[in-house]
Coordinates of C-alpha atoms (C1' of nucleotides) in Angstrom, one line a residue:
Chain A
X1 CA -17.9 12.4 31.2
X2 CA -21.6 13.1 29.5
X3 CA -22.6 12.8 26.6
X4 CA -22.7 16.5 25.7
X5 CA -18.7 16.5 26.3
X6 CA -18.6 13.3 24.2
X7 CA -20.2 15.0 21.1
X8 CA -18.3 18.0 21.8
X9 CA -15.3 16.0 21.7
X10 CA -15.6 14.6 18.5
X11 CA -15.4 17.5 15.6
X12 CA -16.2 14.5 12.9
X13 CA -18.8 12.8 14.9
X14 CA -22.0 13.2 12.1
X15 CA -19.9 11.1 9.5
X16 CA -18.9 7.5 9.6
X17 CA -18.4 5.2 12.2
X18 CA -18.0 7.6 14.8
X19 CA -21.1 9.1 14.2
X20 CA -23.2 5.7 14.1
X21 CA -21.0 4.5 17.6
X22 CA -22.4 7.5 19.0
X23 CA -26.0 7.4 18.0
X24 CA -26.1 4.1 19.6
X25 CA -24.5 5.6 22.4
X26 CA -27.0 8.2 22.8
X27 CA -30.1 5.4 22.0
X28 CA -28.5 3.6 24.8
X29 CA -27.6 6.0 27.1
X30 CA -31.6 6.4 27.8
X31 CA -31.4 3.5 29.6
X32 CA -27.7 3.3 30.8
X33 CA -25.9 6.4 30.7
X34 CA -22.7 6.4 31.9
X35 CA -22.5 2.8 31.6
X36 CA -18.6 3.1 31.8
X37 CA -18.4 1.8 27.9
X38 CA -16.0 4.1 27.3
X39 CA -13.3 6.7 28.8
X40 CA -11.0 9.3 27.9
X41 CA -7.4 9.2 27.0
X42 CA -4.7 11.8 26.1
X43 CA -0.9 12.2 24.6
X44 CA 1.4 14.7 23.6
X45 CA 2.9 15.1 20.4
X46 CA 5.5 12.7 19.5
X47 CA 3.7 9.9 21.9
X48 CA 3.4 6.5 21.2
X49 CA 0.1 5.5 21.9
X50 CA 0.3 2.1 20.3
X51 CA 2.8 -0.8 19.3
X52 CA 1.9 -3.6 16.8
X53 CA 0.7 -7.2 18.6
X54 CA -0.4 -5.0 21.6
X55 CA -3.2 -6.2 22.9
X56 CA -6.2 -4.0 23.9
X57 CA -10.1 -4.7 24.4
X58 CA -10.8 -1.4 23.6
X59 CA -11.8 0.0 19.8
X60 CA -10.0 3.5 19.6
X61 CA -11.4 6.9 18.2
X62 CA -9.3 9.9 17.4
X63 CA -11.3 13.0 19.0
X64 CA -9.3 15.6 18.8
X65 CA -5.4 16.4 17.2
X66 CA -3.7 14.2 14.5
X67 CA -2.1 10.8 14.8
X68 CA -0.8 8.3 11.9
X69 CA -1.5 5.2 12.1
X70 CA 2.5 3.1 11.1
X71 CA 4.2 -0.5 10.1
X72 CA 7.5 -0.2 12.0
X73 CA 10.1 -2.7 10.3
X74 CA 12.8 -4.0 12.7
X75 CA 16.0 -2.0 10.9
X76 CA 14.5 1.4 11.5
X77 CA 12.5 1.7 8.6
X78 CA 8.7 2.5 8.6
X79 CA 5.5 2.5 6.3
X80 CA 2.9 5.8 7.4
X81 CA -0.5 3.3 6.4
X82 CA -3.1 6.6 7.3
X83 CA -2.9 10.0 8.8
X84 CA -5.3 10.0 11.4
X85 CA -7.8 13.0 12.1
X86 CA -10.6 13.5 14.8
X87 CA -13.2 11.3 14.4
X88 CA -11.4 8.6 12.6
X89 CA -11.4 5.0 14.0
X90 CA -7.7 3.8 14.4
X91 CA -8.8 1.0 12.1
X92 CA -12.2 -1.1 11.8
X93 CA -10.2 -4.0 12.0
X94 CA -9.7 -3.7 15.8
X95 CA -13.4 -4.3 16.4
X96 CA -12.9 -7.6 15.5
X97 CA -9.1 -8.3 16.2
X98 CA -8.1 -8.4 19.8
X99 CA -4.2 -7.1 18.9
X100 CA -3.0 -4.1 16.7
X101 CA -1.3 -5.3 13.1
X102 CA 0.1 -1.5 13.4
X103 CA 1.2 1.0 15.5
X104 CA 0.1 4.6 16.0
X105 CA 1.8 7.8 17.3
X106 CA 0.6 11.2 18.3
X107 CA 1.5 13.6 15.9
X108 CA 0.3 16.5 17.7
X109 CA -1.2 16.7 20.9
X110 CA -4.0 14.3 20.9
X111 CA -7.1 13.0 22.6
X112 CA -8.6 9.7 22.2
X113 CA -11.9 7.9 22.9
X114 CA -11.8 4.5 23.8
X115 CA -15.2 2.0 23.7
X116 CA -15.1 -1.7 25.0
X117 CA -14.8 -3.9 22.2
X118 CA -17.5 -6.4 23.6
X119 CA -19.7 -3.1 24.1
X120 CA -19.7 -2.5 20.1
X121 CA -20.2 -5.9 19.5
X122 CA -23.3 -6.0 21.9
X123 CA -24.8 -2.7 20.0
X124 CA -23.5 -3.7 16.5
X125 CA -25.7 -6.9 16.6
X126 CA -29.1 -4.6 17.9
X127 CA -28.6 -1.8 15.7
X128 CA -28.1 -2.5 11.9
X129 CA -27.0 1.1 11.0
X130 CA -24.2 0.3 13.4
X131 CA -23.2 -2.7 11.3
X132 CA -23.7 -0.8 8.2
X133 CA -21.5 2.0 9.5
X134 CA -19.0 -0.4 10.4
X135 CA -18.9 -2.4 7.0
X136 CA -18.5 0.9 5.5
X137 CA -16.0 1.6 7.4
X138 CA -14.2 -2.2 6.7
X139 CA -14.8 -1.0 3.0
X140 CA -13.2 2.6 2.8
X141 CA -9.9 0.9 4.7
X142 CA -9.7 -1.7 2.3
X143 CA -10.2 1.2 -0.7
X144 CA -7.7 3.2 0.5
X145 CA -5.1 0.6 1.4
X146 CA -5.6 -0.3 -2.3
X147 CA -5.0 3.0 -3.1
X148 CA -2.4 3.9 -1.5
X149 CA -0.5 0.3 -2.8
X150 CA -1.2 1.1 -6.3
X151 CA 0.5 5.2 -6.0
X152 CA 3.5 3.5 -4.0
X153 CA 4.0 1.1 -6.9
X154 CA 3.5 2.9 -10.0
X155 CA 3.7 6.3 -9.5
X156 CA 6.5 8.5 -9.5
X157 CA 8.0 10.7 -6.1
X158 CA 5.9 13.7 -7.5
X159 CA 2.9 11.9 -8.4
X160 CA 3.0 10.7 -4.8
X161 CA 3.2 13.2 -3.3
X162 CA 0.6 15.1 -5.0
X163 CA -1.8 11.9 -4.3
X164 CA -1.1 12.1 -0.8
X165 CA -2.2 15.9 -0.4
X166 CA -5.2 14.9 -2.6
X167 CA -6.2 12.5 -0.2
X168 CA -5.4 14.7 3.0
X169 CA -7.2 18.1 1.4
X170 CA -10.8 17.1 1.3
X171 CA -10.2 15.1 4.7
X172 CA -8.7 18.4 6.5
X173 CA -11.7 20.5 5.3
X174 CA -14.3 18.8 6.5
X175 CA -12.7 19.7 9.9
X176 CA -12.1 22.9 9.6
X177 CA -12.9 26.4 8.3
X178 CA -10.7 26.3 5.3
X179 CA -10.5 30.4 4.0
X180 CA -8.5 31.0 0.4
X181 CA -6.9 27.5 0.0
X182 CA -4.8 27.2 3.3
X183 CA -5.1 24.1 5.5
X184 CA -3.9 23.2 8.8
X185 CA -0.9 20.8 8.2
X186 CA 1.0 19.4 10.9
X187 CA 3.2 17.1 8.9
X188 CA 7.4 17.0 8.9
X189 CA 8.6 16.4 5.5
X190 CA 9.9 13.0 7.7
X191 CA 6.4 11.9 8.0
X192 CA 5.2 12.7 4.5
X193 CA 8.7 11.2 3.5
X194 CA 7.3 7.8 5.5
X195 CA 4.4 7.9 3.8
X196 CA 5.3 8.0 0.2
X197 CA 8.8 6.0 0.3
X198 CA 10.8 8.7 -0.2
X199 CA 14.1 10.5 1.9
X200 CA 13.3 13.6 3.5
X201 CA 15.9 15.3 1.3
X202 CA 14.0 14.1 -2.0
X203 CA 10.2 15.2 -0.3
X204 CA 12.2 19.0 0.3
X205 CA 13.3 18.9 -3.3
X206 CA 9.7 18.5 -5.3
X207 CA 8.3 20.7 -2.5
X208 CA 10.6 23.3 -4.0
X209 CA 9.3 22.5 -7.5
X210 CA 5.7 22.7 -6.9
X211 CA 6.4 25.8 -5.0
X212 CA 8.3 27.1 -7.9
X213 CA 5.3 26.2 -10.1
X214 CA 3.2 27.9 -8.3
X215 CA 1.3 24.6 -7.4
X216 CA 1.5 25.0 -3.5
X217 CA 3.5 26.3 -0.9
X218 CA 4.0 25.0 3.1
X219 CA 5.2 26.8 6.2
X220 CA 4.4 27.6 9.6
X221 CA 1.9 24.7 9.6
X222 CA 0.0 26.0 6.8
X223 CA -0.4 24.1 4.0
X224 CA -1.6 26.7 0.3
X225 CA -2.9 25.3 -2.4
X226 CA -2.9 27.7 -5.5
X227 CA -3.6 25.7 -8.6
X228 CA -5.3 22.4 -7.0
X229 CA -6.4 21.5 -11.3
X230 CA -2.6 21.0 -11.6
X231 CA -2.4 19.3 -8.4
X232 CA -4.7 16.7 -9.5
X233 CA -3.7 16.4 -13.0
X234 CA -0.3 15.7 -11.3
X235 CA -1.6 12.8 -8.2
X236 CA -4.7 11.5 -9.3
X237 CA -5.2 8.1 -9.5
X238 CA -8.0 8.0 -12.2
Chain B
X1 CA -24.7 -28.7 -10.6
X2 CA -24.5 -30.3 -7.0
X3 CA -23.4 -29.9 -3.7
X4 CA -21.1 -32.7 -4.2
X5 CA -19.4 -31.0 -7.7
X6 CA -19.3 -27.6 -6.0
X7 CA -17.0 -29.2 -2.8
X8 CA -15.2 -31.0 -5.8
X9 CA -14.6 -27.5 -7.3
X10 CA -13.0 -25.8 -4.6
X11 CA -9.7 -27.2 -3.6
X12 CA -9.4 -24.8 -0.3
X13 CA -13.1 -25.2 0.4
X14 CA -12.1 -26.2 3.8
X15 CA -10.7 -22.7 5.2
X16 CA -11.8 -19.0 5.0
X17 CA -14.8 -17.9 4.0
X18 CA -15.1 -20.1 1.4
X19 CA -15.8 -22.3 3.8
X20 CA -18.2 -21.0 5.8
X21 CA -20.2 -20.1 2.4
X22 CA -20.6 -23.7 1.3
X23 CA -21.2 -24.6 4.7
X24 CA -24.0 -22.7 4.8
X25 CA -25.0 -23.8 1.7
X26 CA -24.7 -27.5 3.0
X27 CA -27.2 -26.3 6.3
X28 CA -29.6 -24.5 4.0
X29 CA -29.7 -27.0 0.8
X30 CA -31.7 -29.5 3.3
X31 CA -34.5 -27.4 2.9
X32 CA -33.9 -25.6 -0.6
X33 CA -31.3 -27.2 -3.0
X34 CA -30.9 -26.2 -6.1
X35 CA -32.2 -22.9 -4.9
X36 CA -29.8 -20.8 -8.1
X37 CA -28.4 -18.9 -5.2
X38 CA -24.9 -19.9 -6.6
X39 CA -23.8 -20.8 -10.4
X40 CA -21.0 -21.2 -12.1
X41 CA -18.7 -20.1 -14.8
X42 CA -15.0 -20.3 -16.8
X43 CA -13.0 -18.1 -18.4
X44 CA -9.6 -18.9 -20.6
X45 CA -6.2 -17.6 -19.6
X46 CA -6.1 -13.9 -19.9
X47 CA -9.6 -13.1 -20.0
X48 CA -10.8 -10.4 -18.3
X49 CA -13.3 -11.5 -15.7
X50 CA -14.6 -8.3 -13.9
X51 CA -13.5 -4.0 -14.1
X52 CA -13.5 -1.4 -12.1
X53 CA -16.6 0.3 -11.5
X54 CA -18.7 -2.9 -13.1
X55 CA -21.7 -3.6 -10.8
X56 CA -22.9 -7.5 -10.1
X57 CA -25.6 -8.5 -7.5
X58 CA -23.3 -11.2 -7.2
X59 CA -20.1 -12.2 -4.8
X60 CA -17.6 -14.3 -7.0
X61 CA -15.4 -16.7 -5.9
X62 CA -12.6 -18.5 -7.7
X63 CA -13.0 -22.0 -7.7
X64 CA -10.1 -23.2 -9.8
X65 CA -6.9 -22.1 -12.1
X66 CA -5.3 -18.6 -10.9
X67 CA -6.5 -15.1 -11.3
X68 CA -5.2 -11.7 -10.1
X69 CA -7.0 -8.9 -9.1
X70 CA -5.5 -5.1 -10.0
X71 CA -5.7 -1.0 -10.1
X72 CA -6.0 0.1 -13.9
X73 CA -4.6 3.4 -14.3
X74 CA -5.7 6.0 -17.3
X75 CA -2.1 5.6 -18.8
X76 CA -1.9 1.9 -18.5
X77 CA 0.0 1.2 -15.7
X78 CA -1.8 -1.0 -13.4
X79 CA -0.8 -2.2 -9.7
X80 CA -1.9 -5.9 -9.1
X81 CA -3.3 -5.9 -5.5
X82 CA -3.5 -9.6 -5.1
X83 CA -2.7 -12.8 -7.0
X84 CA -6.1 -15.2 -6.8
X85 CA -6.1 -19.1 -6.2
X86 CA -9.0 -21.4 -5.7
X87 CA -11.1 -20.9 -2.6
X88 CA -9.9 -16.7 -2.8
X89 CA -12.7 -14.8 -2.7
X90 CA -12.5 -11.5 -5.2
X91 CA -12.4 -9.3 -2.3
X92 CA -15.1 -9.3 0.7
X93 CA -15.4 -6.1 0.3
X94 CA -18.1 -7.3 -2.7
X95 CA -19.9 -8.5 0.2
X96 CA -21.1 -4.9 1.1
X97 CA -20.7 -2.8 -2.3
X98 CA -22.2 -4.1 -5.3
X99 CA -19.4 -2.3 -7.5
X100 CA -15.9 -3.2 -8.1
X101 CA -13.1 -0.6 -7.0
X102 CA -10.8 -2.9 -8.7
X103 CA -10.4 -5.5 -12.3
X104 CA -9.8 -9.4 -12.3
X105 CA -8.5 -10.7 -15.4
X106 CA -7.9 -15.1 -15.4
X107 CA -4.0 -16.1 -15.6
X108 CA -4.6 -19.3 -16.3
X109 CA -8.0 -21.1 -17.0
X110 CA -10.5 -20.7 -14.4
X111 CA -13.1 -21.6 -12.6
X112 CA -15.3 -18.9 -10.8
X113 CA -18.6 -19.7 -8.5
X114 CA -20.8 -16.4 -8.0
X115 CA -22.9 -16.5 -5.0
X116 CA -25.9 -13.9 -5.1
X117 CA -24.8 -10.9 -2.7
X118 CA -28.9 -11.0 -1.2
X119 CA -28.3 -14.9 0.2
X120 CA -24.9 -13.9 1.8
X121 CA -26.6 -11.5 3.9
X122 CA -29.7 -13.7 4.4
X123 CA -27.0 -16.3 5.6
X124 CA -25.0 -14.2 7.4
X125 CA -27.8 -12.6 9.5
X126 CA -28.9 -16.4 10.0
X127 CA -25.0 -18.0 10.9
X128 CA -22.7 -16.2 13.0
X129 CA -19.8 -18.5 11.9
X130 CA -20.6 -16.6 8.5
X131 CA -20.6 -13.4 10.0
X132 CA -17.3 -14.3 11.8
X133 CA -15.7 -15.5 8.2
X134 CA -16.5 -12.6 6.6
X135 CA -15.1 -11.0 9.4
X136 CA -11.9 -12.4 9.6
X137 CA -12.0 -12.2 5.8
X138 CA -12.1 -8.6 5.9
X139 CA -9.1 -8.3 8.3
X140 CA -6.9 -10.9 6.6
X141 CA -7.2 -8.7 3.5
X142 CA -6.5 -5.1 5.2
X143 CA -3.8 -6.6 7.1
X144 CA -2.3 -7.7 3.7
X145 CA -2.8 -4.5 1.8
X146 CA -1.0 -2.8 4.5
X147 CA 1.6 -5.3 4.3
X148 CA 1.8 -4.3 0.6
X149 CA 1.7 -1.1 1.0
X150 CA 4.9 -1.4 3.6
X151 CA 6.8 -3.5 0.8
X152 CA 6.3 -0.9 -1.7
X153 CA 7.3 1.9 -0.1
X154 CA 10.2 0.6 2.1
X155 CA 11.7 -1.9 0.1
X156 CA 14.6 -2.9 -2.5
X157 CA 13.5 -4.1 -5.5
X158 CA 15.2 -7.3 -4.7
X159 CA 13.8 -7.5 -1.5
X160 CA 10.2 -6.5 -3.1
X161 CA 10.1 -9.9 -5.1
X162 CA 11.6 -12.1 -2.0
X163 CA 8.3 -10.3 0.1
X164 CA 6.2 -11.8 -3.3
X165 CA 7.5 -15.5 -3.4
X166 CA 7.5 -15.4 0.3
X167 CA 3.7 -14.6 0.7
X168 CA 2.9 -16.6 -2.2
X169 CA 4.7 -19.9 -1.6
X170 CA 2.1 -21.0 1.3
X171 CA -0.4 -19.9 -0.2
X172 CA 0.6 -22.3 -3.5
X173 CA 1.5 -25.1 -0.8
X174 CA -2.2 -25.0 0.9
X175 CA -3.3 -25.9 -2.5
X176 CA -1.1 -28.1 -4.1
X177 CA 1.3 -31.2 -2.9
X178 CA 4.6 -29.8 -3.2
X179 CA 7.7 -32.2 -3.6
X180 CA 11.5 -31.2 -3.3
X181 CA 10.2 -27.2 -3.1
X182 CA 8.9 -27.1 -6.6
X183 CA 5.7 -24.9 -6.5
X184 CA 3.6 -24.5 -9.4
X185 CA 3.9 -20.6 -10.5
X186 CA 2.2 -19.3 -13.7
X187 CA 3.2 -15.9 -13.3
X188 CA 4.6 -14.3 -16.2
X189 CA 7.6 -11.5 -15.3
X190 CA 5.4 -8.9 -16.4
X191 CA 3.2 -10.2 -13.7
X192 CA 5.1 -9.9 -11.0
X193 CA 6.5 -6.8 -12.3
X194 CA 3.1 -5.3 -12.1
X195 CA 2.4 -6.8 -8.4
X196 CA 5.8 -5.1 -6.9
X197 CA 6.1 -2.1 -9.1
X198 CA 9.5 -2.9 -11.1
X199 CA 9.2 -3.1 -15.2
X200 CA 9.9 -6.7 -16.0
X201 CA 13.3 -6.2 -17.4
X202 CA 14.6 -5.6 -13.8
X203 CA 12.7 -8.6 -12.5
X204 CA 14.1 -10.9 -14.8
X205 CA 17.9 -9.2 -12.9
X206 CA 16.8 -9.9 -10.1
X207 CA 15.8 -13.4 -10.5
X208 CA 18.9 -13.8 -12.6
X209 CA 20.6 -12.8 -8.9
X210 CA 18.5 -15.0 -7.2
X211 CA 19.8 -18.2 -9.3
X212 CA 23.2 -17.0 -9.4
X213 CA 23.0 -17.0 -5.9
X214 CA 21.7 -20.6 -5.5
X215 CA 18.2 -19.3 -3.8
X216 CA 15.7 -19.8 -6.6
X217 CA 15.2 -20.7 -10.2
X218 CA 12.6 -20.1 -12.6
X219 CA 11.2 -22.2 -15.2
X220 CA 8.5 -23.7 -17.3
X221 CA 5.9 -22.7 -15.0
X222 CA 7.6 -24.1 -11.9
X223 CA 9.7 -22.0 -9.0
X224 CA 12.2 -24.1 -6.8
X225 CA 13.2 -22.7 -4.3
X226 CA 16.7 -23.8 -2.9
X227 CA 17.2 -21.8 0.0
X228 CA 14.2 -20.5 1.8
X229 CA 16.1 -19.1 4.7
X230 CA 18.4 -16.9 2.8
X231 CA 14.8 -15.6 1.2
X232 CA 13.2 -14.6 4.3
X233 CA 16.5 -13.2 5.1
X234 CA 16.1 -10.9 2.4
X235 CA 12.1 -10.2 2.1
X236 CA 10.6 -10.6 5.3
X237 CA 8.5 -8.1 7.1
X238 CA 9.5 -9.1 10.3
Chain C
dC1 C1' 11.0 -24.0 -41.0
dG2 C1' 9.1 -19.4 -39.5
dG3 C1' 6.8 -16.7 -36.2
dC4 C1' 5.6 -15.3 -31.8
dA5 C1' 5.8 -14.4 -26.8
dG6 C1' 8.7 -14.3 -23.2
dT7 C1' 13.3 -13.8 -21.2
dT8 C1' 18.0 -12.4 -21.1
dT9 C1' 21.8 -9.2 -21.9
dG10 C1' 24.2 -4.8 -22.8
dA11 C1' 24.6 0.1 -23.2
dT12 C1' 22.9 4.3 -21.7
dG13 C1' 19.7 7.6 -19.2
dT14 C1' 17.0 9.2 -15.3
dT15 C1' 15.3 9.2 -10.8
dA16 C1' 16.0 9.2 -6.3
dC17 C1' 19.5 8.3 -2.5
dT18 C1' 23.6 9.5 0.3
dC19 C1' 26.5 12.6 2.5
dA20 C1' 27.6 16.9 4.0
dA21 C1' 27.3 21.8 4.4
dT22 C1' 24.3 25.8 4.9
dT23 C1' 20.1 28.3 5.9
dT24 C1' 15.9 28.9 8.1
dA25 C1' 12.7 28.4 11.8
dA26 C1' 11.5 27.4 16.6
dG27 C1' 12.3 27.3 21.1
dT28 C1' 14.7 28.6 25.7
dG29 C1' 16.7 30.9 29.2
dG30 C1' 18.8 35.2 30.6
Chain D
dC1 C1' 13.8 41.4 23.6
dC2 C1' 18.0 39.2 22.5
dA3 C1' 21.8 35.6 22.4
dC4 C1' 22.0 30.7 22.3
dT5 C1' 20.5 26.0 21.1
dT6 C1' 18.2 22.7 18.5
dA7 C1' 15.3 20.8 15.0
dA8 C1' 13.8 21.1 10.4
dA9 C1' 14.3 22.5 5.7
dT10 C1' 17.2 23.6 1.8
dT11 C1' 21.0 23.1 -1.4
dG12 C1' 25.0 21.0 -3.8
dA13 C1' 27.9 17.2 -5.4
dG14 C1' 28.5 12.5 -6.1
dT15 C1' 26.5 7.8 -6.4
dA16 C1' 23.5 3.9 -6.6
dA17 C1' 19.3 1.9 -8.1
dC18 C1' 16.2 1.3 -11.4
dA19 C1' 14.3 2.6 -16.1
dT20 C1' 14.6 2.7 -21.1
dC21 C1' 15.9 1.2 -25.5
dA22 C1' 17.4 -2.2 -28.4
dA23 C1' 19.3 -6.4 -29.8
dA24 C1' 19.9 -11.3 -29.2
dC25 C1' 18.3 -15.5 -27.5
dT26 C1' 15.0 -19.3 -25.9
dG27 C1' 11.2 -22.3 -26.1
dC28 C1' 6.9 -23.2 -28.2
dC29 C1' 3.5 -24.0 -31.7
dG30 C1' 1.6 -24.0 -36.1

DNA sequence: CGGCAGTTTGATGTTACTCAATTTAAGTGG
DNA sequence: CCACTTAAATTGAGTAACATCAAACTGCCG
């Protein structure tokens, strides 16, 4: 696996994390490509690709497909933490936690990109734009999680809803070719139902209404946004 | 103020990052004490001590008394993210950013210490039992909002305020000598109402269920809890 | 004693859940 | 390409959980 592949791999790889992990790659690799610091991985849709208190000494990066990353509670129920698209880190935490406080499935076919955790740390202490990337990272997590609390706790089913496609819309185009509002969207109304605390049955019914309000409309994959003002006026947490 | 009043001032100095700050502190105040790298400050019950978007070259740390740290929203709804106690940092993300993404308003008297955000990273460039602090700092607070977040949008309101209690009541204990399960707890209903997303006339059921049902009771600023196991029972994550 | 903030209680309303049936969409093998 | 199968989405009816509104009660402090 070279390098070229690597960057081809990864849609995302100019922003974030991925981007500076990659620049230090490629400042390293003068010296020791194919070091072995990293291989390939991939899983179907549906897979499980991680439990909570596994245990891994690799740091995990989405390259290609969608994943979410989940809190699985022992009678069944689960909590969908973050939709995971290429280029996204599983979670920064795992850089400096040897075991998963989550687990993550394959929502699609996926693939990922694993680096040695020790490898990172190596390259996070030479290079300082690594360790700012990373902070950053730490800090949009931590935003986000905050975020995401604060709509689960106060806001009502169609609020939530309309906060979670706020917060996947922006994230989906900047990874794809997005022509007259209509974004790839892989999502069963199971997982957005996961996401937001809601029943399936409920996610269905405020679907309807925003489709009947001419708000947005999903099939075949296909997410259309027609009136994103009234989207936002609906989700938006400011 | 001194070394010896600022170990005074923080009850939990011992763990955390806390910890390793003053630490530092200790190390470097051979050579420069009294540098003003850290001062101090107070604020009465209620006050509000920092809002969103403020900016402060400064990392704050609560020293004494509680605080609580929360989301506004435009409409006045606010989600409180975390309840604060002596030796809590504000968040470590204030390590990296230099503005809030959240408010802190004082529940009781306070005590805060502000550390200037320039020495941190001085020291933690310098001390890699800093950098591993902040580290773990960082974790221990995603892994909590993701616990949140899973309480919010899984649970019962009744099992929302057992999850509460139950991450609160070690928190109290690490701080505090606690005798026949009496804890110290300030929080007013609306408080907790605001931390698990449930108006405070619902709370105040609940708890009316939980001393009905010989679990817990309520008063004067002091929760005993009579049956820990039946809690857990009800609001672990586990 | 009066006033205030916080809690409790009751009555009623709304939101979202549950259960079950039906429709639509997506595969699958002939 | 079409019957058959299966998963997902939709719809309706009934119910449970939680919110809202308002009144009464408690403890506290001036």
């Amino acid at each position: 696996m070279t390098l070229v592949s690597l960057c081809v791999t990864c849609p995302n790889r100019e922003a974030g994390l991925c981007g500076a992990l990659l620049g230090a790659v490629s400042e390293a690799s003068k010296s020791d490509q194919n070091s072995g610091w990293q291989h390939f991985t991939a899983a179907r849709a549906g897979e499980q690709i991680a439990v909570r208190n596994q245990v891994s000494s690799d740091v995990f990066v989405l390259c290609a497909g969608w994943a979410f990353r989940y809190y699985q509670l022992s009678d069944g129920r689960r909590q969908i933490l973050q939709f995971l698209l290429p280029g996204d880190i599983f979670s920064p935490t795992t850089i400096f936690e040897k075991a998963f406080y989550f687990s993550v499935k394959a929502l699609t076919q996926v693939r990922l990109s694993a680096f040695a955790r020790s490898e990172i740390r190596v390259r996070c202490a030479a290079d300082s734009s690594v360790q700012r990337a990373i902070a950053k990272a730490c800090v949009a997590e931590t935003l986000d999680a905050a975020e995401l609390s604060t709509a689960l706790g106060q806001f009502s089913a169609e609020e939530r809803i309309a906060y979670l496609l706020l917060h996947l819309i922006p994230r989906i185009a900047a990874r794809n070719v997005i022509r007259e509002q209509r974004y790839p969207f892989p999502l069963r109304q199971q997982h957005i139902a996961d996401a937001v605390g809601l029943t399936p049955v409920h996610v269905s019914r405020v679907f309807g209404q925003f489709r009947e309000r001419r708000i947005l409309a999903l099939s075949e994959g296909v997410l259309t946004v027609s009136n994103l003002a009234e989207l936002e006026k609906i989700g938006s947490l400011r």
